[in-house]
Coordinates of C-alpha atoms and ligand atoms in Angstrom, one line a residue:
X1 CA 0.0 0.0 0.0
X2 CA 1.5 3.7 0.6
X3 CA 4.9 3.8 1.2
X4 CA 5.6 7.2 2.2
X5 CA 4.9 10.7 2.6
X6 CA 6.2 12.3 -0.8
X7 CA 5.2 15.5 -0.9
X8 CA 3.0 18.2 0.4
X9 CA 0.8 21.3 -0.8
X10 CA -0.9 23.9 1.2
X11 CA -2.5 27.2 -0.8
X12 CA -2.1 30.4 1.2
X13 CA -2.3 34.1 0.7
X14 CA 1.0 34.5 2.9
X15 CA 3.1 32.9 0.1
X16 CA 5.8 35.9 0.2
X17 CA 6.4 35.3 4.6
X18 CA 7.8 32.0 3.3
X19 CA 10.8 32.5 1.4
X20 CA 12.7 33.2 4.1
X21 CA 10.6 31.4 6.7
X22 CA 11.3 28.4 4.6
X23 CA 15.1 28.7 3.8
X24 CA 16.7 30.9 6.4
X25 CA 14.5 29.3 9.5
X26 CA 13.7 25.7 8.3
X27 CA 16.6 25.1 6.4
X28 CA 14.7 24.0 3.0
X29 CA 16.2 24.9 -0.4
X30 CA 14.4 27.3 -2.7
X31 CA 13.3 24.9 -5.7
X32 CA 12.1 26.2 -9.4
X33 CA 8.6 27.8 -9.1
X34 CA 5.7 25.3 -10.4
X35 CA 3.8 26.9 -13.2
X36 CA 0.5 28.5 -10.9
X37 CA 3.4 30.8 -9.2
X38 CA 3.9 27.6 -6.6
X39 CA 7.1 28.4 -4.3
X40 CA 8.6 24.7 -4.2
X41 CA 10.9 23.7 -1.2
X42 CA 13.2 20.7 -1.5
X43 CA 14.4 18.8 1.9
X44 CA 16.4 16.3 0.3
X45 CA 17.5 15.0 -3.2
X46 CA 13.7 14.9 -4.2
X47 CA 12.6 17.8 -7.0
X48 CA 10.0 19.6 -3.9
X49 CA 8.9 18.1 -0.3
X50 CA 7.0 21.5 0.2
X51 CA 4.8 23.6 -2.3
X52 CA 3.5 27.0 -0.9
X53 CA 1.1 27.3 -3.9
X54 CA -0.6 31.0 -4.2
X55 CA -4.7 30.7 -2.6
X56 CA -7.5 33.2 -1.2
X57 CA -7.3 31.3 2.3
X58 CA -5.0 29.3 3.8
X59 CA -5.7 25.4 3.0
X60 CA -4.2 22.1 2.9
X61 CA -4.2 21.6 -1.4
X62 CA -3.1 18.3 -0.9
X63 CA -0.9 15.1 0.2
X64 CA 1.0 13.5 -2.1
X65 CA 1.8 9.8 -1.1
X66 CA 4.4 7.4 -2.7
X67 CA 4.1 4.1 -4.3
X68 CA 6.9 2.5 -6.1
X69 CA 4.7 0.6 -9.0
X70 CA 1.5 2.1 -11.0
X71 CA -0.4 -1.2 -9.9
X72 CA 0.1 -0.3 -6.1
X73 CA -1.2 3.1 -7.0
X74 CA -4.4 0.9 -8.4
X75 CA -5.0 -1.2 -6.0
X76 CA -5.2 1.9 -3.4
X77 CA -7.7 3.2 -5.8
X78 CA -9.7 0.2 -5.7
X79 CA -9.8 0.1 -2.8
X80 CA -10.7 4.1 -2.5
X81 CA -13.5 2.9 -4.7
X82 CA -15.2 0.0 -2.7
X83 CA -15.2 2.6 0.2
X84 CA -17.9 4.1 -1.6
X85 CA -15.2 7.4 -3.0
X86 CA -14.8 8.1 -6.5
X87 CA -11.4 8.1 -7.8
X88 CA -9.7 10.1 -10.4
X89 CA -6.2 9.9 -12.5
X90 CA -4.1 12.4 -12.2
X91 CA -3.6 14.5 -15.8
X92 CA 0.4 14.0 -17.0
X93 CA 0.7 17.7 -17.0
X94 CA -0.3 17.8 -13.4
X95 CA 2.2 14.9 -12.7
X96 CA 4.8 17.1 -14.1
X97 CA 4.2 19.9 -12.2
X98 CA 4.2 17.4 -9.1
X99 CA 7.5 16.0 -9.9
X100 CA 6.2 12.6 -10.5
X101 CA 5.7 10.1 -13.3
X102 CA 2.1 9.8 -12.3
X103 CA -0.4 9.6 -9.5
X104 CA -4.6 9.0 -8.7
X105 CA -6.3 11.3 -6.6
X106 CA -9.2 11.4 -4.5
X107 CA -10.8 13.5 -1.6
X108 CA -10.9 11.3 1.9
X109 CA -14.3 11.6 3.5
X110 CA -12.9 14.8 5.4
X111 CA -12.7 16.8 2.2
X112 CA -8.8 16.2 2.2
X113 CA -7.1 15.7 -1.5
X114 CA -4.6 13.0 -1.4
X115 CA -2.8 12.4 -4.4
X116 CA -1.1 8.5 -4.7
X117 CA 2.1 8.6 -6.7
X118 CA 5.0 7.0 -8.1
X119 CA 8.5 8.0 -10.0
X120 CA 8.8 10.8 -7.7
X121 CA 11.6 13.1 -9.6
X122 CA 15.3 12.9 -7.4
X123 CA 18.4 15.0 -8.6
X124 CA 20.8 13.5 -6.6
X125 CA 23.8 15.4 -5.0
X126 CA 22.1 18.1 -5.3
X127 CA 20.0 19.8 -2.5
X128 CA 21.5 22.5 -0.7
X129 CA 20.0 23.4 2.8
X130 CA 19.0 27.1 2.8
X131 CA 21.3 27.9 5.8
X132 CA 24.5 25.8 7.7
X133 CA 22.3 22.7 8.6
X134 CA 23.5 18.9 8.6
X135 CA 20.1 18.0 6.0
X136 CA 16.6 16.1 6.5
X137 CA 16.1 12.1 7.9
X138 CA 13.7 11.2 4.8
X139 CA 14.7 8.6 2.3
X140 CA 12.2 5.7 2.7
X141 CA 10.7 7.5 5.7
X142 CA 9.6 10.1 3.0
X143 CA 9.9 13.8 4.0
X144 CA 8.2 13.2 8.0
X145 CA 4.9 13.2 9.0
X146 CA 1.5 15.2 9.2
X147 CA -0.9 15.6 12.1
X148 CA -4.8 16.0 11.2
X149 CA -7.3 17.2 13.3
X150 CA -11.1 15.1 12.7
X151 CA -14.2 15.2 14.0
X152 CA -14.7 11.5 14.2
X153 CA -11.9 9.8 15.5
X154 CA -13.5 6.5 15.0
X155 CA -14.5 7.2 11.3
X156 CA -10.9 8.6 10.2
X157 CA -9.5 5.6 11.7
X158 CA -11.9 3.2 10.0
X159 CA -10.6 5.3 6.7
X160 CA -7.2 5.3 7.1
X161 CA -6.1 2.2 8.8
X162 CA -9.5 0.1 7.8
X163 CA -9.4 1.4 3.9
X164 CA -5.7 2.9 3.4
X165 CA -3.8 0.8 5.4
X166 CA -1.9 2.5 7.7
X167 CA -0.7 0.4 10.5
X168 CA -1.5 1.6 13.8
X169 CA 1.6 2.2 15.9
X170 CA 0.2 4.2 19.1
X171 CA -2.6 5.9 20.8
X172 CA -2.2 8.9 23.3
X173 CA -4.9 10.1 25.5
X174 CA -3.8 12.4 27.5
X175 CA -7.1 14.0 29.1
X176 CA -8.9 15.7 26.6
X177 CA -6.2 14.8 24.0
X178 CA -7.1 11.3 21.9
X179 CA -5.1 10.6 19.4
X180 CA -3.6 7.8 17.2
X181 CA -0.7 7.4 15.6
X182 CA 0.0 5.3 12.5
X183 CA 3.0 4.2 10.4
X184 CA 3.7 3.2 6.6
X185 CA 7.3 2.8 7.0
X186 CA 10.4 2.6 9.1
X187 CA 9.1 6.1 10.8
X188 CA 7.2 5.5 13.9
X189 CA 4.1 7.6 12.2
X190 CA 3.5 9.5 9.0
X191 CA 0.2 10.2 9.8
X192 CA -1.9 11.1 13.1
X193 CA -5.2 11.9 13.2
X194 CA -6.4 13.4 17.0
X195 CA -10.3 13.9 17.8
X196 CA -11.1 17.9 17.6
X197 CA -14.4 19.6 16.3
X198 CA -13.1 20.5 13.3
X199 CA -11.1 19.8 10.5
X200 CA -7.9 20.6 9.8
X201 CA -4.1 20.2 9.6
X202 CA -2.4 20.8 12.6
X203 CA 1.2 20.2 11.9
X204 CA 3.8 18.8 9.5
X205 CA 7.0 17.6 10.9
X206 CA 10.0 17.9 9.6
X207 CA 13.2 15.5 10.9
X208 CA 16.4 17.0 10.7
X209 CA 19.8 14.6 11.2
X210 CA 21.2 16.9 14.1
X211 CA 20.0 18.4 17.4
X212 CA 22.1 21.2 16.7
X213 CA 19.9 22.3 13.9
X214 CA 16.4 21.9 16.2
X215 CA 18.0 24.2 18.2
X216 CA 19.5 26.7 15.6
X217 CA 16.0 26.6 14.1
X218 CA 14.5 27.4 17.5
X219 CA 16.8 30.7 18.0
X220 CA 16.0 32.0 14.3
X221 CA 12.4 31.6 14.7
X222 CA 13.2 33.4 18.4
X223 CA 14.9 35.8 16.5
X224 CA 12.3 36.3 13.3
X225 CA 9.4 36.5 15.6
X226 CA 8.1 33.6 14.1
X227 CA 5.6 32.2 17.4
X228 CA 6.8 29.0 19.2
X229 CA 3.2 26.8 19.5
X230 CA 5.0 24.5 21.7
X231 CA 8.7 24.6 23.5
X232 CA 11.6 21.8 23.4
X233 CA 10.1 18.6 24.4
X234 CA 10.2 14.6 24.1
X235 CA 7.3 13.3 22.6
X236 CA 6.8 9.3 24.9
X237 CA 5.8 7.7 21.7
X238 CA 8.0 8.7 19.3
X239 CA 11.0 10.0 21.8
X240 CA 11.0 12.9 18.7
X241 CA 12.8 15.8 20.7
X242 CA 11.4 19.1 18.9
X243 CA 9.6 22.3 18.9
X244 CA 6.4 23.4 17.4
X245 CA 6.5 26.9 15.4
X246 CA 3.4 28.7 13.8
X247 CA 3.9 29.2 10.3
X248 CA 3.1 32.3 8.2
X249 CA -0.2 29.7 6.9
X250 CA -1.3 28.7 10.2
X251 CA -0.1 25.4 11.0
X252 CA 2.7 24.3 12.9
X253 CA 5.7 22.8 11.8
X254 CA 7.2 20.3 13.8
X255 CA 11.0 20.9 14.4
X256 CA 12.3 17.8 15.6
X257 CA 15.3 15.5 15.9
X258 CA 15.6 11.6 16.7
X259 CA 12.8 10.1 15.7
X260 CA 12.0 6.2 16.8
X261 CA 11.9 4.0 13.8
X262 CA 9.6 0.6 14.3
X263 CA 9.4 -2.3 11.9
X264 CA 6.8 -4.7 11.2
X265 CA 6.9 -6.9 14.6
X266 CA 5.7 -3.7 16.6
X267 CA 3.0 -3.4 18.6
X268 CA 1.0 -0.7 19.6
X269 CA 1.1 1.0 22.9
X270 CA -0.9 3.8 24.7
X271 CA 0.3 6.5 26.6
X272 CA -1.5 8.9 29.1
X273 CA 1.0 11.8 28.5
X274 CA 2.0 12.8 25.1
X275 CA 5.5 14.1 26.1
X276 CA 8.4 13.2 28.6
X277 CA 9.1 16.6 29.3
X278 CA 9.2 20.1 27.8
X279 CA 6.4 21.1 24.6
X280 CA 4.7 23.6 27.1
X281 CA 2.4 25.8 25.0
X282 CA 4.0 28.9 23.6
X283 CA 2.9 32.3 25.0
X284 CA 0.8 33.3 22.1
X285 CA -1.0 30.5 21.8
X286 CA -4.6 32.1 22.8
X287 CA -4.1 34.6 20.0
X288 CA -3.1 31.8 17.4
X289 CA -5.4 29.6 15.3
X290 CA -5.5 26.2 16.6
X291 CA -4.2 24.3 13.5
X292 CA -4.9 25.1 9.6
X293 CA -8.8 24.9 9.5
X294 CA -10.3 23.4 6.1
X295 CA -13.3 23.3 7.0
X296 CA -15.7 23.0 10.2
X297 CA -18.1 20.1 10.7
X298 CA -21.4 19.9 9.1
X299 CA -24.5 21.5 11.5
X300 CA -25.8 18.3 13.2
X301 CA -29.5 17.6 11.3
X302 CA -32.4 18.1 13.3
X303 CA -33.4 15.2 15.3
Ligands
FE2_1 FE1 4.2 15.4 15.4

């Protein structure tokens, strides 16, 4: 089934904050421009990880998963399909633009896009981090992992793990926290999904190969005024030491370093406390949006 996270594309009217956000903070590389204006960020060998794509409001535009064969990228679809979804092919011009040889595509039943692809485009030896940093843990762990925000925990889960496949690595419920954590490859999650009454992106997280450069990253943003969502901190599940910064699009990034990798004999655990120490929420938090909203639920029908 999916391999990897491959790429990522979020629309946003604060396209210009992210040049240097992105290079001079994160440590991504500037790619070529896709053809809508796109600013394309690289965090590896790959041709983008990251496109900031010009929009009226900030949105996730979609995930792009990876696939080594065409037939895997089928049977996902078919899959997609029995669900009750409708499934499209990607157009080879769009493929192009997405630095793939080709993909399917279909919205989840949370009104995310999710774009299955394979023949991602790599130029080795040639990424160049946007400041001194030591480069990004990706590879077959693809370029980290996303956090979404659902209104039915149960229903996500049933999609994701049930339909997609995702293997489920943790849970965490920490009070009013419940969340689950799932993993596709080596990485101990690529995707979480946590019970909130709306939808929405909270975070992406990005892995970088020293601590050094969590913590460089965490004195720019200091320094660029760019708001810390949650300090240093050690995730229990993932033992991930990282930050959380509020992006100029209104989700976080995840900063982190570490990561636990898990293979296929793991089994799942719970945990009543989401970090070993440190993540305390950042000091602007109340003034912040909680995560980047897509949408809110549906009004609840009249009984
Ligand atoms: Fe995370």
């Amino acid at each position: 089934m999916l391999e990897s996270l491959a790429y990522v594309g979020i629309a946003t009217p604060a396209q210009k904050e992210w040049d240097h956000f992105g290079t001079r903070v994160l440590g991504l590389e500037r790619g070529p421009d896709g053809p809508d204006g796109a600013q394309r960020y690289r965090a590896d060998d790959a041709l983008f990880r990251l496109a900031i794509h010009p929009g009226e409001r900030n949105d996730v535009a979609y995930f792009g998963w990876g696939v080594s064969l065409p037939e895997q990228a089928r049977e996902v679809a078919q899959r997609v399909e029995a669900s009750g979804l409708e499934v499209f092919d990607g157009d080879p011009e769009t493929a192009e633009h997405r630095g793939v040889e080709g993909f399917v595509w279909f919205h989840d039943p949370f009104g995310f896009r999710h774009e299955v692809s394979w023949g991602q485009v790599f130029l080795p030896s040639t990424f160049r981090p946007g400041r001194a940093h030591s480069g990004f843990k990706t590879g077959e762990q693809g370029v980290g992992h996303v956090v979404l925000l659902v209104p039915d925990l149960e229903a996500a889960d049933e999609f994701f793990r049930g339909v997609l496949d995702f293997k489920l690595s943790d849970r965490i419920i920490d009070g009013k926290l419940d969340g689950r954590f799932y993993h596709v490859n080596g990485r101990h999650h690529t995707l979480a999904l946590i019970q909130a009454p709306m939808t929405g992106l909270h975070h992406l997280m990005l892995e970088a190969n020293s601590l050094d450069d969590v913590g460089t990253a965490l004195d720019l943003c200091n320094e660029h005024g760019h708001p810390i969502v949650s300090s240093l901190g050690r995730h229990t599940n993932d033992l991930m030491t990282s930050f959380y910064v509020h992006t100029p699009s209104h989700f976080a990034i995840e900063y982190g370093y570490g990561g636990l990798a898990v293979d296929d004999l793991w089994v799942p655990r719970t945990f009543h406390k989401a970090s070993i120490w440190g993540h305390a929420p950042g000091e602007r938090n109340a003034e912040l949006p909680p995560a980047l909203v897509t949408r809110m639920p549906e009004p609840a029908a009249a009984p």
